[in-house]
Short mmCIF file of C-alpha atoms and ligand atoms in Angstrom, two decimals:
data_model
loop_
_atom_site.label_atom_id
_atom_site.label_comp_id
_atom_site.label_asym_id
_atom_site.label_seq_id
_atom_site.Cartn_x
_atom_site.Cartn_y
_atom_site.Cartn_z
CA MET A 1 -39.41 -162.74 -64.68
CA GLY A 2 -38.90 -165.13 -67.15
CA ARG A 3 -36.43 -167.67 -68.70
CA VAL A 4 -35.86 -165.38 -71.77
CA GLN A 5 -37.42 -162.73 -70.44
CA ASN A 6 -36.61 -159.66 -72.76
CA LYS A 7 -34.27 -161.78 -75.63
CA VAL A 8 -35.78 -161.13 -79.64
CA VAL A 9 -36.62 -164.65 -80.37
CA ILE A 10 -36.99 -165.09 -84.08
CA ILE A 11 -38.51 -169.39 -85.06
CA THR A 12 -38.78 -169.77 -88.38
CA GLY A 13 -41.14 -172.35 -89.81
CA GLY A 14 -42.92 -171.72 -86.50
CA SER A 15 -46.78 -171.91 -87.64
CA THR A 16 -47.27 -175.40 -86.47
CA GLY A 17 -45.93 -178.66 -84.11
CA ILE A 18 -42.40 -178.10 -82.79
CA GLY A 19 -41.97 -175.28 -83.73
CA GLN A 20 -45.83 -173.65 -82.93
CA ALA A 21 -44.66 -175.04 -78.60
CA ALA A 22 -41.71 -173.35 -79.06
CA CYS A 23 -43.78 -170.13 -79.55
CA HIS A 24 -46.17 -170.58 -76.69
CA LEU A 25 -43.36 -171.70 -74.50
CA LEU A 26 -40.77 -168.95 -74.69
CA SER A 27 -43.52 -166.54 -74.82
CA LYS A 28 -44.97 -167.63 -71.35
CA GLU A 29 -41.20 -167.21 -70.97
CA GLY A 30 -40.89 -163.49 -71.84
CA ALA A 31 -39.13 -163.76 -74.75
CA THR A 32 -40.67 -161.13 -78.15
CA ILE A 33 -42.03 -163.45 -80.77
CA ALA A 34 -40.32 -162.96 -84.25
CA LEU A 35 -42.91 -166.62 -85.96
CA VAL A 36 -41.38 -166.95 -89.83
CA ASP A 37 -42.75 -169.35 -91.71
CA ILE A 38 -44.55 -170.25 -94.70
CA ASN A 39 -48.00 -171.27 -92.96
CA ASP A 40 -49.60 -168.04 -93.34
CA SER A 41 -52.30 -168.78 -91.23
CA ALA A 42 -51.85 -170.69 -88.80
CA GLY A 43 -48.77 -168.53 -87.94
CA LYS A 44 -51.28 -165.44 -88.04
CA GLU A 45 -53.29 -167.13 -85.32
CA THR A 46 -50.37 -168.36 -83.35
CA VAL A 47 -49.64 -164.56 -82.85
CA LYS A 48 -53.06 -164.29 -82.22
CA TYR A 49 -53.06 -166.33 -79.03
CA ILE A 50 -49.56 -165.24 -77.39
CA GLN A 51 -50.84 -161.15 -78.43
CA ASP A 52 -54.46 -162.18 -76.46
CA HIS A 53 -52.73 -163.80 -74.28
CA GLY A 54 -50.84 -161.03 -72.63
CA GLY A 55 -48.02 -162.01 -75.40
CA ASN A 56 -45.61 -159.83 -78.17
CA ALA A 57 -45.38 -161.53 -80.68
CA GLU A 58 -45.25 -160.87 -85.06
CA TYR A 59 -45.36 -162.77 -88.23
CA TRP A 60 -43.81 -162.65 -91.31
CA ASN A 61 -43.77 -164.90 -94.26
CA MET A 62 -40.94 -166.18 -95.24
CA ASP A 63 -39.58 -168.82 -97.16
CA VAL A 64 -36.81 -170.10 -96.24
CA THR A 65 -35.24 -170.75 -98.96
CA ASP A 66 -35.56 -167.40 -100.64
CA GLU A 67 -32.58 -165.53 -99.26
CA SER A 68 -33.17 -162.11 -100.83
CA THR A 69 -36.50 -162.20 -98.86
CA ILE A 70 -34.77 -163.52 -95.69
CA GLU A 71 -31.62 -160.59 -95.57
CA LYS A 72 -34.75 -158.45 -95.96
CA VAL A 73 -37.57 -160.00 -92.82
CA PHE A 74 -34.17 -160.37 -90.89
CA LYS A 75 -34.41 -156.60 -91.36
CA GLU A 76 -37.62 -155.56 -90.40
CA ILE A 77 -37.93 -157.66 -87.24
CA GLU A 78 -34.82 -155.77 -86.16
CA GLN A 79 -36.61 -152.75 -86.93
CA LYS A 80 -39.99 -153.73 -84.85
CA PHE A 81 -38.65 -154.57 -81.98
CA SER A 82 -34.48 -153.27 -82.16
CA ARG A 83 -32.42 -156.67 -81.57
CA ILE A 84 -32.25 -160.03 -83.03
CA ASN A 85 -30.97 -162.23 -79.53
CA VAL A 86 -31.52 -165.94 -80.68
CA LEU A 87 -32.69 -167.15 -84.26
CA VAL A 88 -33.88 -171.27 -84.18
CA ASN A 89 -34.15 -172.72 -87.50
CA ASN A 90 -37.37 -175.28 -87.14
CA ALA A 91 -38.20 -175.05 -90.48
CA GLY A 92 -38.41 -178.12 -91.66
CA PHE A 93 -39.26 -180.56 -95.34
CA ILE A 94 -38.87 -184.25 -94.50
CA GLY A 95 -39.92 -185.15 -97.94
CA SER A 96 -40.78 -188.77 -100.17
CA ASN A 97 -40.13 -191.54 -97.84
CA LYS A 98 -38.82 -194.00 -100.61
CA PRO A 99 -35.00 -195.77 -101.17
CA THR A 100 -32.20 -193.53 -102.20
CA HIS A 101 -32.04 -195.84 -105.86
CA GLU A 102 -35.72 -194.26 -106.61
CA MET A 103 -34.80 -191.05 -105.59
CA SER A 104 -35.73 -187.67 -108.04
CA GLU A 105 -32.85 -185.09 -107.76
CA THR A 106 -36.21 -182.77 -107.19
CA GLU A 107 -37.19 -184.78 -104.66
CA TRP A 108 -33.43 -184.50 -103.10
CA ASP A 109 -32.51 -180.78 -103.67
CA LYS A 110 -36.47 -180.22 -102.16
CA VAL A 111 -35.69 -181.88 -98.66
CA MET A 112 -31.83 -180.09 -98.41
CA ASN A 113 -32.54 -176.95 -99.62
CA ILE A 114 -35.20 -176.62 -97.22
CA ASN A 115 -33.18 -178.04 -94.33
CA ALA A 116 -29.75 -177.30 -94.70
CA LYS A 117 -29.93 -174.49 -97.32
CA GLY A 118 -32.40 -172.61 -94.70
CA THR A 119 -30.56 -173.93 -92.03
CA PHE A 120 -27.06 -171.93 -93.49
CA PHE A 121 -29.24 -168.22 -94.93
CA CYS A 122 -30.73 -168.01 -91.50
CA THR A 123 -27.69 -168.06 -89.69
CA LYS A 124 -26.07 -165.99 -92.08
CA HIS A 125 -28.06 -163.17 -92.12
CA VAL A 126 -28.40 -163.07 -88.29
CA ILE A 127 -24.64 -163.41 -87.67
CA PRO A 128 -24.70 -159.46 -87.42
CA TYR A 129 -27.42 -158.72 -85.61
CA LEU A 130 -26.17 -161.34 -83.24
CA LYS A 131 -23.38 -159.67 -83.41
CA LYS A 132 -24.36 -156.69 -82.35
CA SER A 133 -26.48 -157.80 -79.73
CA ASP A 134 -23.17 -158.58 -78.29
CA GLY A 135 -23.72 -162.19 -78.42
CA GLY A 136 -26.46 -164.53 -78.48
CA SER A 137 -27.47 -168.38 -80.16
CA ILE A 138 -28.64 -170.54 -82.65
CA ILE A 139 -30.43 -173.43 -81.69
CA ASN A 140 -30.55 -175.45 -85.16
CA ILE A 141 -33.13 -178.48 -84.90
CA SER A 142 -31.78 -181.95 -85.58
CA SER A 143 -32.78 -185.12 -85.94
CA ILE A 144 -32.64 -189.08 -83.98
CA HIS A 145 -31.31 -189.01 -87.64
CA GLY A 146 -28.82 -186.36 -87.74
CA LEU A 147 -27.02 -189.11 -85.47
CA ILE A 148 -28.40 -192.56 -86.58
CA GLY A 149 -29.16 -194.12 -89.45
CA SER A 150 -32.37 -195.94 -90.62
CA PRO A 151 -34.36 -197.96 -93.62
CA ASP A 152 -36.16 -194.21 -94.90
CA TYR A 153 -36.11 -190.74 -96.15
CA PRO A 154 -32.03 -190.50 -97.30
CA ALA A 155 -32.68 -187.12 -97.76
CA ASN A 156 -33.95 -185.84 -94.68
CA HIS A 157 -31.53 -187.73 -93.23
CA ALA A 158 -29.10 -186.12 -94.81
CA SER A 159 -29.61 -182.79 -94.47
CA LYS A 160 -29.92 -183.81 -90.73
CA GLY A 161 -26.47 -185.12 -90.50
CA ALA A 162 -25.58 -181.80 -92.29
CA ILE A 163 -27.28 -179.02 -90.36
CA ARG A 164 -25.22 -181.29 -87.32
CA LEU A 165 -21.71 -180.58 -88.46
CA MET A 166 -22.51 -177.09 -89.74
CA SER A 167 -24.14 -176.17 -85.79
CA LYS A 168 -20.17 -177.01 -84.95
CA THR A 169 -18.63 -175.53 -87.47
CA ASP A 170 -20.69 -172.40 -86.71
CA ALA A 171 -20.09 -173.23 -82.89
CA MET A 172 -16.57 -172.00 -83.34
CA ILE A 173 -16.21 -170.12 -85.82
CA TYR A 174 -18.55 -167.41 -84.27
CA ALA A 175 -17.44 -168.61 -80.75
CA LYS A 176 -14.95 -165.42 -80.49
CA ASP A 177 -18.23 -163.15 -80.42
CA LYS A 178 -19.84 -164.59 -77.95
CA ILE A 179 -22.59 -166.29 -80.14
CA ARG A 180 -23.38 -170.48 -79.01
CA VAL A 181 -24.70 -172.45 -82.10
CA ASN A 182 -26.57 -175.81 -81.15
CA SER A 183 -28.12 -178.80 -82.09
CA ILE A 184 -31.46 -180.71 -80.87
CA HIS A 185 -31.76 -184.42 -81.89
CA PRO A 186 -35.84 -184.85 -81.58
CA GLY A 187 -36.41 -188.23 -81.83
CA TYR A 188 -40.22 -189.34 -83.00
CA ILE A 189 -42.72 -186.00 -82.14
CA ASN A 190 -46.70 -185.91 -82.44
CA THR A 191 -45.93 -183.14 -85.34
CA PRO A 192 -47.85 -182.99 -88.75
CA ASN A 193 -43.75 -183.20 -89.66
CA LEU A 194 -43.55 -186.93 -87.64
CA GLY A 195 -43.31 -188.92 -91.56
CA GLU A 196 -44.49 -193.11 -91.48
CA SER A 197 -43.39 -195.38 -88.76
CA PRO A 198 -40.74 -196.85 -89.57
CA GLN A 199 -41.90 -200.36 -88.81
CA LYS A 200 -45.32 -199.32 -90.59
CA SER A 201 -45.34 -203.23 -92.39
CA ASN A 202 -45.71 -204.32 -88.92
CA ALA A 203 -48.75 -201.56 -88.28
CA SER A 204 -52.31 -202.31 -87.38
CA PRO A 205 -52.97 -199.97 -90.23
CA THR A 206 -55.68 -198.61 -88.36
CA ASP A 207 -53.12 -197.72 -85.28
CA PRO A 208 -49.85 -196.27 -87.21
CA ARG A 209 -49.42 -193.95 -83.23
CA THR A 210 -49.37 -197.42 -81.23
CA ALA A 211 -46.51 -198.87 -84.27
CA PHE A 212 -44.56 -195.40 -83.37
CA ASP A 213 -45.55 -196.15 -79.44
CA ASN A 214 -44.27 -199.48 -79.00
CA LEU A 215 -40.63 -198.59 -81.49
CA GLN A 216 -39.85 -196.12 -78.54
CA PRO A 217 -37.79 -197.13 -75.22
CA LEU A 218 -39.97 -195.37 -73.14
CA GLY A 219 -42.72 -196.80 -74.67
CA HIS A 220 -44.63 -193.83 -77.04
CA ILE A 221 -43.74 -191.05 -78.87
CA GLY A 222 -43.37 -186.98 -77.46
CA ASP A 223 -45.38 -184.19 -77.68
CA ALA A 224 -43.46 -181.04 -79.34
CA ASN A 225 -43.35 -179.22 -76.22
CA ASP A 226 -40.64 -182.21 -74.77
CA ILE A 227 -38.70 -180.09 -77.85
CA ALA A 228 -40.00 -177.00 -76.39
CA TYR A 229 -37.65 -177.13 -72.97
CA GLY A 230 -35.22 -177.87 -74.98
CA ILE A 231 -35.49 -174.74 -77.05
CA LEU A 232 -36.16 -172.37 -73.78
CA TYR A 233 -33.24 -174.25 -72.38
CA LEU A 234 -30.68 -172.83 -74.81
CA ALA A 235 -32.23 -169.77 -75.81
CA SER A 236 -31.86 -169.30 -71.97
CA ASP A 237 -28.83 -167.92 -70.45
CA GLU A 238 -28.99 -171.30 -68.43
CA SER A 239 -26.56 -172.22 -70.98
CA LYS A 240 -24.32 -169.56 -71.44
CA PHE A 241 -21.55 -172.66 -71.14
CA VAL A 242 -22.98 -174.82 -73.67
CA THR A 243 -22.02 -175.08 -77.22
CA ALA A 244 -21.71 -176.46 -80.17
CA SER A 245 -23.06 -179.74 -78.60
CA GLU A 246 -26.14 -182.13 -79.09
CA LEU A 247 -29.09 -181.78 -76.97
CA VAL A 248 -30.61 -185.38 -77.55
CA ILE A 249 -34.29 -185.81 -77.27
CA ASP A 250 -35.69 -188.68 -78.64
CA GLY A 251 -37.61 -191.52 -75.06
CA GLY A 252 -34.11 -193.08 -75.19
CA ILE A 253 -33.94 -194.51 -79.02
CA TYR A 254 -30.42 -192.80 -78.90
CA GLY A 255 -29.28 -194.78 -76.07
CA GLY A 256 -29.91 -198.40 -76.86
CA ARG A 257 -32.64 -199.90 -78.92
CA VAL A 258 -33.16 -198.84 -82.18
CA PHE A 259 -34.83 -200.74 -85.27
CA ASP A 260 -34.46 -203.86 -84.25
P1 NAP B 1 -44.03 -179.71 -88.91
O1 NAP B 1 -45.09 -179.77 -88.29
O2 NAP B 1 -44.45 -179.92 -90.35
O3 NAP B 1 -43.84 -177.66 -89.20
C1 NAP B 1 -43.08 -177.23 -89.72
C2 NAP B 1 -43.14 -175.34 -90.50
O4 NAP B 1 -42.71 -174.97 -91.69
C3 NAP B 1 -44.87 -175.57 -90.46
O5 NAP B 1 -45.29 -174.59 -90.49
C4 NAP B 1 -44.48 -175.43 -91.90
O6 NAP B 1 -44.89 -175.40 -93.10
C5 NAP B 1 -42.86 -174.90 -92.01
N1 NAP B 1 -42.08 -174.97 -93.57
C6 NAP B 1 -42.03 -176.01 -94.03
N2 NAP B 1 -41.10 -174.81 -95.51
C7 NAP B 1 -41.01 -174.30 -94.50
C8 NAP B 1 -40.25 -172.96 -95.54
N3 NAP B 1 -39.68 -172.89 -97.04
N4 NAP B 1 -40.27 -171.69 -95.25
C9 NAP B 1 -40.79 -171.76 -93.78
N5 NAP B 1 -41.13 -172.44 -93.70
C10 NAP B 1 -40.92 -173.68 -93.99
O7 NAP B 1 -42.95 -180.36 -88.35
P2 NAP B 1 -42.35 -180.55 -86.86
O8 NAP B 1 -42.32 -181.77 -86.48
O9 NAP B 1 -43.37 -179.32 -85.91
O10 NAP B 1 -40.65 -180.42 -87.39
C11 NAP B 1 -40.03 -178.79 -86.40
C12 NAP B 1 -38.71 -179.51 -87.25
O11 NAP B 1 -38.44 -180.75 -86.69
C13 NAP B 1 -38.11 -179.85 -88.48
O12 NAP B 1 -37.48 -179.37 -89.00
C14 NAP B 1 -38.42 -181.63 -88.44
O13 NAP B 1 -36.60 -181.53 -89.18
C15 NAP B 1 -37.58 -181.58 -87.12
N6 NAP B 1 -37.84 -182.81 -86.28
C16 NAP B 1 -39.08 -183.31 -86.44
C17 NAP B 1 -39.38 -184.38 -85.87
C18 NAP B 1 -41.45 -184.55 -86.00
O14 NAP B 1 -41.09 -186.26 -85.23
N7 NAP B 1 -41.92 -184.41 -85.34
C19 NAP B 1 -38.56 -185.33 -85.29
C20 NAP B 1 -36.41 -185.39 -85.70
C21 NAP B 1 -36.58 -183.70 -85.92
P3 NAP B 1 -46.23 -175.61 -94.20
O15 NAP B 1 -47.23 -175.81 -93.12
O16 NAP B 1 -46.97 -175.25 -95.02
O17 NAP B 1 -45.35 -177.03 -95.15
#
């Protein structure tokens, strides 16, 4: 019996990085995976890998900024798998690393639309299905920069702060429906969305990874599975008494030394 046996889990942005690791891990633990993303080739490959290893998964092209497509795809997911139990709002876009006074409205809006509005749209349209399933779990992927500032990526950090509070508000609104809503706050994780090192000026140009590793209290950045295990816990019934919480998985940054 897996830790999320028989749960139907939607994972946005599941084609690569953290989302892909969560697809693999939750599938191994018995979940049926509805992978939704705009990266069709990587998404279909991820689904094929899961199916080839005996898991149950399906891919849908779905842009989290397109409300009518979300409505249509969630309906198809419910029709295909007969219920929805968990939503992981993971799709994200880090945007331009520019100071606020150089950022255009278009650059700001793109990040806010994918990260914050996308979380809103997917939450809005999954709620009726979770109510029908007599409860469920929504897991919103924020960031360590939804909790603390840093001198870079202003739109990304603003969007991640918004996601943190959206999670708490929705946790309060839907507690009566047995729908739990929590945020996860990853530190620096080795994925295509990692971004530039906050201390890139001190980094050796040939080894930006070392610059990242040196910033971490544990001495190295995380990998996608470090976050996937947090997603697994919040998706499972092991966390049945956990809502409105912030799960920080960051190698120690939030607890102490930061960008000194
Ligand atoms: P990733 O590897 O870039 O994966 C993100 C996925 O989301 C990609 O497949 C991407 O497709 C997809 N996506 C982008 N825009 C989308 C849209 N409008 N609709 C649907 N899917 C979309 O990123 P990651 O590093 O795993 O990050 C996953 C989440 O963790 C993000 O919310 C990110 O902000 C958060 N996070 C990451 C880190 C880190 O260090 N990596 C730290 C803190 C928080 P394309 O490949 O086509 O763009």
